[in-house]
Amino acid sequence: MKNDPAILVRNLSISIHGNSILKNLSVSIEKFKITCIVGESGSGKSTFFKYLLGLREGMQVEGSAFIFGEELIVPSDKIQIVFQDPFLYFNPNWNLEKSLLEPVFLQKKDPEKLKPILLKNLEMFSLDPNSIHKKPDEFSGGELQRLSIVRALMTEPEILLMDEPVSGLDRLVLEDTIAFIHRLQKQNPMTLVIITHDLEFAGGVSDSVIVLNRGEIIEFGRSTEVFSNPQNETTKGLLKARNLSGIRWKEG
């Protein structure tokens, strides 16, 4: 419905092989906003993404989630993900066009009708439309990262999940990535949910932040408020361990 959040989670608990991974999560993620999920390794971030994608093999699930008001029972075509490793998306034997249009084939849409959208998206992200006949090994890792986003956009998702998009990047590239994601969200209005370990990136890119610790939400709110005035001791510890003095907060 019109006023429903993009993602609504109610009392979600997930166990895998008897191990409790997520514990009674309840959260509402706004439409057309950027939300970061932060936390140490093992906090449950990846399990939450897998659940949203419908990858639930081996999971014992209690609770529920809703996507724009509809209960998430089977995988939703409104959701796409960009994984940390862009090489996962590109068959080394295929040219770029075939890889980028693969999601369209999987949804049984006509690729010829969507090819103009593909070329437009390539130009929008400063990628040469004439490069669609090249192979993946002719591109840099940064270019493939942007191309993996273009690929995800081909199905026109309403929610885009991003897994560690700045892992291992230096500060200059990090700032470029923040600007790129803001441009992406402005030109393709949608809901972005981003997993990250990088608190500086989270503060600069997001409207809201969820802090996970050992499968529980220990902090949730506007990024500026959570990072400037954390209420939980674990969040305070995470912030203290990192120098965030140079952070450029997302405006608006």
Short mmCIF file of C-alpha atoms in Angstrom, two decimals:
data_model
loop_
_atom_site.label_atom_id
_atom_site.label_comp_id
_atom_site.label_asym_id
_atom_site.label_seq_id
_atom_site.Cartn_x
_atom_site.Cartn_y
_atom_site.Cartn_z
CA MET A 1 0.00 0.00 0.00
CA LYS A 2 1.00 3.63 -0.52
CA ASN A 3 1.98 4.36 3.08
CA ASP A 4 3.67 1.03 3.80
CA PRO A 5 7.42 1.03 4.42
CA ALA A 6 9.70 -0.62 1.89
CA ILE A 7 10.61 -3.35 4.37
CA LEU A 8 8.78 -4.17 7.59
CA VAL A 9 10.20 -6.89 9.83
CA ARG A 10 8.23 -8.26 12.77
CA ASN A 11 9.73 -10.41 15.52
CA LEU A 12 12.11 -12.17 13.14
CA SER A 13 14.27 -14.92 14.63
CA ILE A 14 16.46 -17.23 12.56
CA SER A 15 18.41 -20.30 13.63
CA ILE A 16 20.72 -22.41 11.46
CA HIS A 17 21.59 -25.95 12.57
CA GLY A 18 20.39 -25.09 16.05
CA ASN A 19 22.50 -21.92 16.31
CA SER A 20 20.58 -18.70 16.92
CA ILE A 21 21.66 -16.13 14.31
CA LEU A 22 18.96 -13.42 14.44
CA LYS A 23 16.94 -12.74 17.57
CA ASN A 24 13.53 -11.12 17.55
CA LEU A 25 14.26 -8.40 14.99
CA SER A 26 11.61 -5.76 14.43
CA VAL A 27 12.40 -2.82 12.16
CA SER A 28 10.78 -0.58 9.55
CA ILE A 29 12.89 0.61 6.59
CA GLU A 30 11.63 3.70 4.77
CA LYS A 31 10.96 3.90 1.05
CA PHE A 32 13.38 5.87 -1.13
CA LYS A 33 15.96 6.13 1.65
CA ILE A 34 19.44 4.70 2.14
CA THR A 35 19.79 2.47 5.21
CA CYS A 36 23.08 0.94 6.32
CA ILE A 37 23.35 -2.19 8.44
CA VAL A 38 26.58 -2.19 10.45
CA GLY A 39 28.09 -4.63 12.89
CA GLU A 40 31.05 -6.90 13.45
CA SER A 41 31.47 -10.19 11.58
CA GLY A 42 29.00 -12.77 12.85
CA SER A 43 26.40 -10.19 13.88
CA GLY A 44 23.81 -11.58 11.43
CA LYS A 45 23.99 -9.05 8.59
CA SER A 46 24.48 -11.58 5.78
CA THR A 47 21.81 -13.91 7.17
CA PHE A 48 19.33 -11.03 7.11
CA PHE A 49 20.11 -10.36 3.43
CA LYS A 50 19.77 -14.04 2.54
CA TYR A 51 16.38 -14.11 4.24
CA LEU A 52 15.19 -11.07 2.27
CA LEU A 53 16.35 -12.73 -0.96
CA GLY A 54 14.46 -15.93 -0.15
CA LEU A 55 17.66 -17.98 0.29
CA ARG A 56 16.40 -19.80 3.36
CA GLU A 57 17.69 -23.34 2.98
CA GLY A 58 18.67 -24.66 6.40
CA MET A 59 17.01 -21.76 8.22
CA GLN A 60 14.48 -22.20 11.01
CA VAL A 61 12.44 -19.00 10.85
CA GLU A 62 10.01 -17.38 13.26
CA GLY A 63 8.36 -14.03 12.60
CA SER A 64 7.72 -12.35 9.28
CA ALA A 65 8.71 -9.63 6.82
CA PHE A 66 6.68 -7.49 4.45
CA ILE A 67 7.80 -5.82 1.21
CA PHE A 68 5.66 -2.76 0.48
CA GLY A 69 2.90 -4.29 2.59
CA GLU A 70 3.00 -7.78 1.04
CA GLU A 71 4.23 -10.64 3.20
CA LEU A 72 7.54 -12.02 1.96
CA ILE A 73 6.82 -15.71 1.46
CA VAL A 74 8.53 -16.38 -1.89
CA PRO A 75 11.45 -14.42 -3.44
CA SER A 76 10.32 -10.95 -4.51
CA ASP A 77 11.09 -9.59 -7.98
CA LYS A 78 11.12 -6.14 -6.36
CA ILE A 79 14.50 -6.92 -4.76
CA GLN A 80 17.94 -7.19 -6.35
CA ILE A 81 21.38 -7.51 -4.75
CA VAL A 82 24.87 -6.38 -5.64
CA PHE A 83 27.40 -8.67 -3.97
CA GLN A 84 30.83 -7.59 -2.77
CA ASP A 85 32.66 -9.48 -5.53
CA PRO A 86 31.60 -8.14 -8.96
CA PHE A 87 33.31 -11.06 -10.74
CA LEU A 88 30.42 -13.28 -9.61
CA TYR A 89 28.19 -11.64 -12.23
CA PHE A 90 30.37 -11.92 -15.30
CA ASN A 91 31.00 -15.16 -17.18
CA PRO A 92 34.53 -14.81 -18.60
CA ASN A 93 33.34 -16.35 -21.88
CA TRP A 94 30.43 -13.94 -22.38
CA ASN A 95 30.55 -10.44 -23.70
CA LEU A 96 29.30 -7.66 -21.45
CA GLU A 97 25.91 -7.33 -23.14
CA LYS A 98 24.98 -10.96 -22.47
CA SER A 99 25.97 -10.73 -18.79
CA LEU A 100 24.15 -7.45 -18.21
CA LEU A 101 20.95 -8.71 -19.82
CA GLU A 102 21.00 -12.09 -18.04
CA PRO A 103 18.55 -10.97 -15.27
CA VAL A 104 16.11 -9.93 -18.00
CA PHE A 105 16.22 -13.43 -19.51
CA LEU A 106 15.69 -14.97 -16.07
CA GLN A 107 12.52 -12.90 -15.61
CA LYS A 108 11.42 -13.87 -19.15
CA LYS A 109 11.34 -10.29 -20.39
CA ASP A 110 12.22 -9.20 -23.92
CA PRO A 111 15.89 -8.10 -23.86
CA GLU A 112 15.57 -6.12 -27.09
CA LYS A 113 12.98 -3.84 -25.50
CA LEU A 114 15.28 -3.19 -22.55
CA LYS A 115 18.49 -2.68 -24.50
CA PRO A 116 17.92 1.11 -24.80
CA ILE A 117 17.62 1.22 -20.99
CA LEU A 118 20.91 -0.67 -20.73
CA LEU A 119 22.71 1.84 -22.94
CA LYS A 120 21.20 4.75 -21.01
CA ASN A 121 22.32 3.27 -17.68
CA LEU A 122 25.86 2.76 -18.97
CA GLU A 123 26.08 6.40 -20.00
CA MET A 124 24.58 7.54 -16.69
CA PHE A 125 27.42 5.87 -14.78
CA SER A 126 30.15 7.14 -17.13
CA LEU A 127 30.61 3.77 -18.83
CA ASP A 128 31.13 3.51 -22.58
CA PRO A 129 27.99 2.07 -24.25
CA ASN A 130 30.24 0.76 -27.05
CA SER A 131 31.95 -1.54 -24.55
CA ILE A 132 29.07 -4.04 -24.44
CA HIS A 133 30.89 -6.33 -26.87
CA LYS A 134 33.99 -6.61 -24.66
CA LYS A 135 34.82 -9.44 -22.23
CA PRO A 136 35.02 -8.95 -18.43
CA ASP A 137 38.83 -9.18 -18.33
CA GLU A 138 39.01 -5.92 -20.30
CA PHE A 139 37.59 -3.95 -17.34
CA SER A 140 39.04 -2.85 -14.02
CA GLY A 141 37.60 -4.04 -10.70
CA GLY A 142 36.04 -0.62 -10.12
CA GLU A 143 34.39 -0.66 -13.54
CA LEU A 144 33.02 -4.15 -12.93
CA GLN A 145 31.61 -2.96 -9.59
CA ARG A 146 29.63 -0.24 -11.37
CA LEU A 147 28.65 -2.68 -14.11
CA SER A 148 27.27 -5.08 -11.51
CA ILE A 149 24.98 -2.27 -10.35
CA VAL A 150 23.90 -1.59 -13.94
CA ARG A 151 23.11 -5.31 -14.23
CA ALA A 152 20.95 -5.21 -11.09
CA LEU A 153 19.06 -2.17 -12.42
CA MET A 154 17.98 -4.00 -15.58
CA THR A 155 15.04 -5.60 -13.75
CA GLU A 156 14.00 -2.17 -12.39
CA PRO A 157 14.05 -3.21 -8.71
CA GLU A 158 12.33 -1.15 -6.06
CA ILE A 159 14.80 -2.30 -3.40
CA LEU A 160 18.54 -2.68 -4.02
CA LEU A 161 20.66 -4.55 -1.49
CA MET A 162 24.41 -3.88 -1.51
CA ASP A 163 26.93 -6.11 0.26
CA GLU A 164 30.14 -4.36 1.43
CA PRO A 165 30.52 -2.02 -1.59
CA VAL A 166 33.61 -0.27 -0.16
CA SER A 167 35.49 -3.15 1.45
CA GLY A 168 39.23 -2.54 1.13
CA LEU A 169 38.93 0.82 -0.65
CA ASP A 170 41.13 3.79 0.26
CA ARG A 171 39.63 7.07 1.47
CA LEU A 172 39.61 8.81 -1.92
CA VAL A 173 37.84 5.92 -3.63
CA LEU A 174 35.47 5.69 -0.65
CA GLU A 175 34.38 9.31 -1.14
CA ASP A 176 33.89 8.69 -4.87
CA THR A 177 31.74 5.66 -4.05
CA ILE A 178 29.57 7.69 -1.66
CA ALA A 179 29.00 10.28 -4.40
CA PHE A 180 28.25 7.52 -6.91
CA ILE A 181 25.65 5.86 -4.66
CA HIS A 182 23.95 9.21 -4.00
CA ARG A 183 23.79 9.81 -7.76
CA LEU A 184 22.44 6.30 -8.29
CA GLN A 185 19.66 6.83 -5.75
CA LYS A 186 18.77 10.26 -7.14
CA GLN A 187 18.58 9.13 -10.75
CA ASN A 188 16.87 5.80 -9.97
CA PRO A 189 14.60 6.52 -6.97
CA MET A 190 14.51 3.33 -4.92
CA THR A 191 15.24 1.96 -1.48
CA LEU A 192 18.87 1.06 -0.82
CA VAL A 193 19.94 -1.23 2.03
CA ILE A 194 23.69 -1.56 2.46
CA ILE A 195 25.77 -3.94 4.59
CA THR A 196 29.08 -2.40 5.65
CA HIS A 197 31.81 -2.67 8.27
CA ASP A 198 32.94 0.87 7.44
CA LEU A 199 31.33 3.35 9.85
CA GLU A 200 32.75 6.36 8.02
CA PHE A 201 31.12 5.17 4.82
CA ALA A 202 27.84 4.41 6.63
CA GLY A 203 27.70 7.91 8.11
CA GLY A 204 28.48 9.57 4.81
CA VAL A 205 26.13 7.58 2.59
CA SER A 206 23.04 6.72 4.66
CA ASP A 207 19.90 8.35 5.98
CA SER A 208 19.44 5.73 8.70
CA VAL A 209 21.60 3.08 10.32
CA ILE A 210 20.86 -0.26 11.98
CA VAL A 211 23.53 -1.56 14.37
CA LEU A 212 23.49 -5.34 14.78
CA ASN A 213 25.32 -7.20 17.53
CA ARG A 214 25.10 -10.95 18.05
CA GLY A 215 21.88 -11.13 16.08
CA GLU A 216 20.08 -8.29 17.83
CA ILE A 217 19.33 -4.71 16.84
CA ILE A 218 21.05 -2.63 19.50
CA GLU A 219 20.67 0.75 17.81
CA PHE A 220 18.46 2.13 15.02
CA GLY A 221 17.79 5.69 13.92
CA ARG A 222 18.98 8.61 11.84
CA SER A 223 22.66 8.14 11.07
CA THR A 224 23.67 11.54 12.44
CA GLU A 225 21.88 10.82 15.72
CA VAL A 226 23.19 7.26 16.16
CA PHE A 227 26.79 8.20 15.45
CA SER A 228 26.84 11.50 17.34
CA ASN A 229 24.90 10.28 20.38
CA PRO A 230 24.91 6.46 20.61
CA GLN A 231 22.82 4.97 23.40
CA ASN A 232 24.29 1.46 23.48
CA GLU A 233 27.68 0.67 24.99
CA THR A 234 28.59 -1.66 22.12
CA THR A 235 27.90 1.10 19.59
CA LYS A 236 30.01 3.48 21.65
CA GLY A 237 32.82 0.93 21.57
CA LEU A 238 32.61 0.54 17.80
CA LEU A 239 32.78 4.30 17.34
CA LYS A 240 35.60 4.74 19.83
CA ALA A 241 37.70 2.18 17.97
CA ARG A 242 37.50 4.24 14.77
CA ASN A 243 38.45 7.83 14.02
CA LEU A 244 35.34 9.41 12.50
CA SER A 245 36.47 13.02 12.89
CA GLY A 246 36.70 13.49 9.13
CA ILE A 247 33.28 12.12 8.34
CA ARG A 248 31.10 14.04 5.88
CA TRP A 249 27.54 13.36 6.95
CA LYS A 250 24.88 12.78 4.32
CA GLU A 251 22.85 15.93 3.87
CA GLY A 252 19.05 16.00 3.91
#
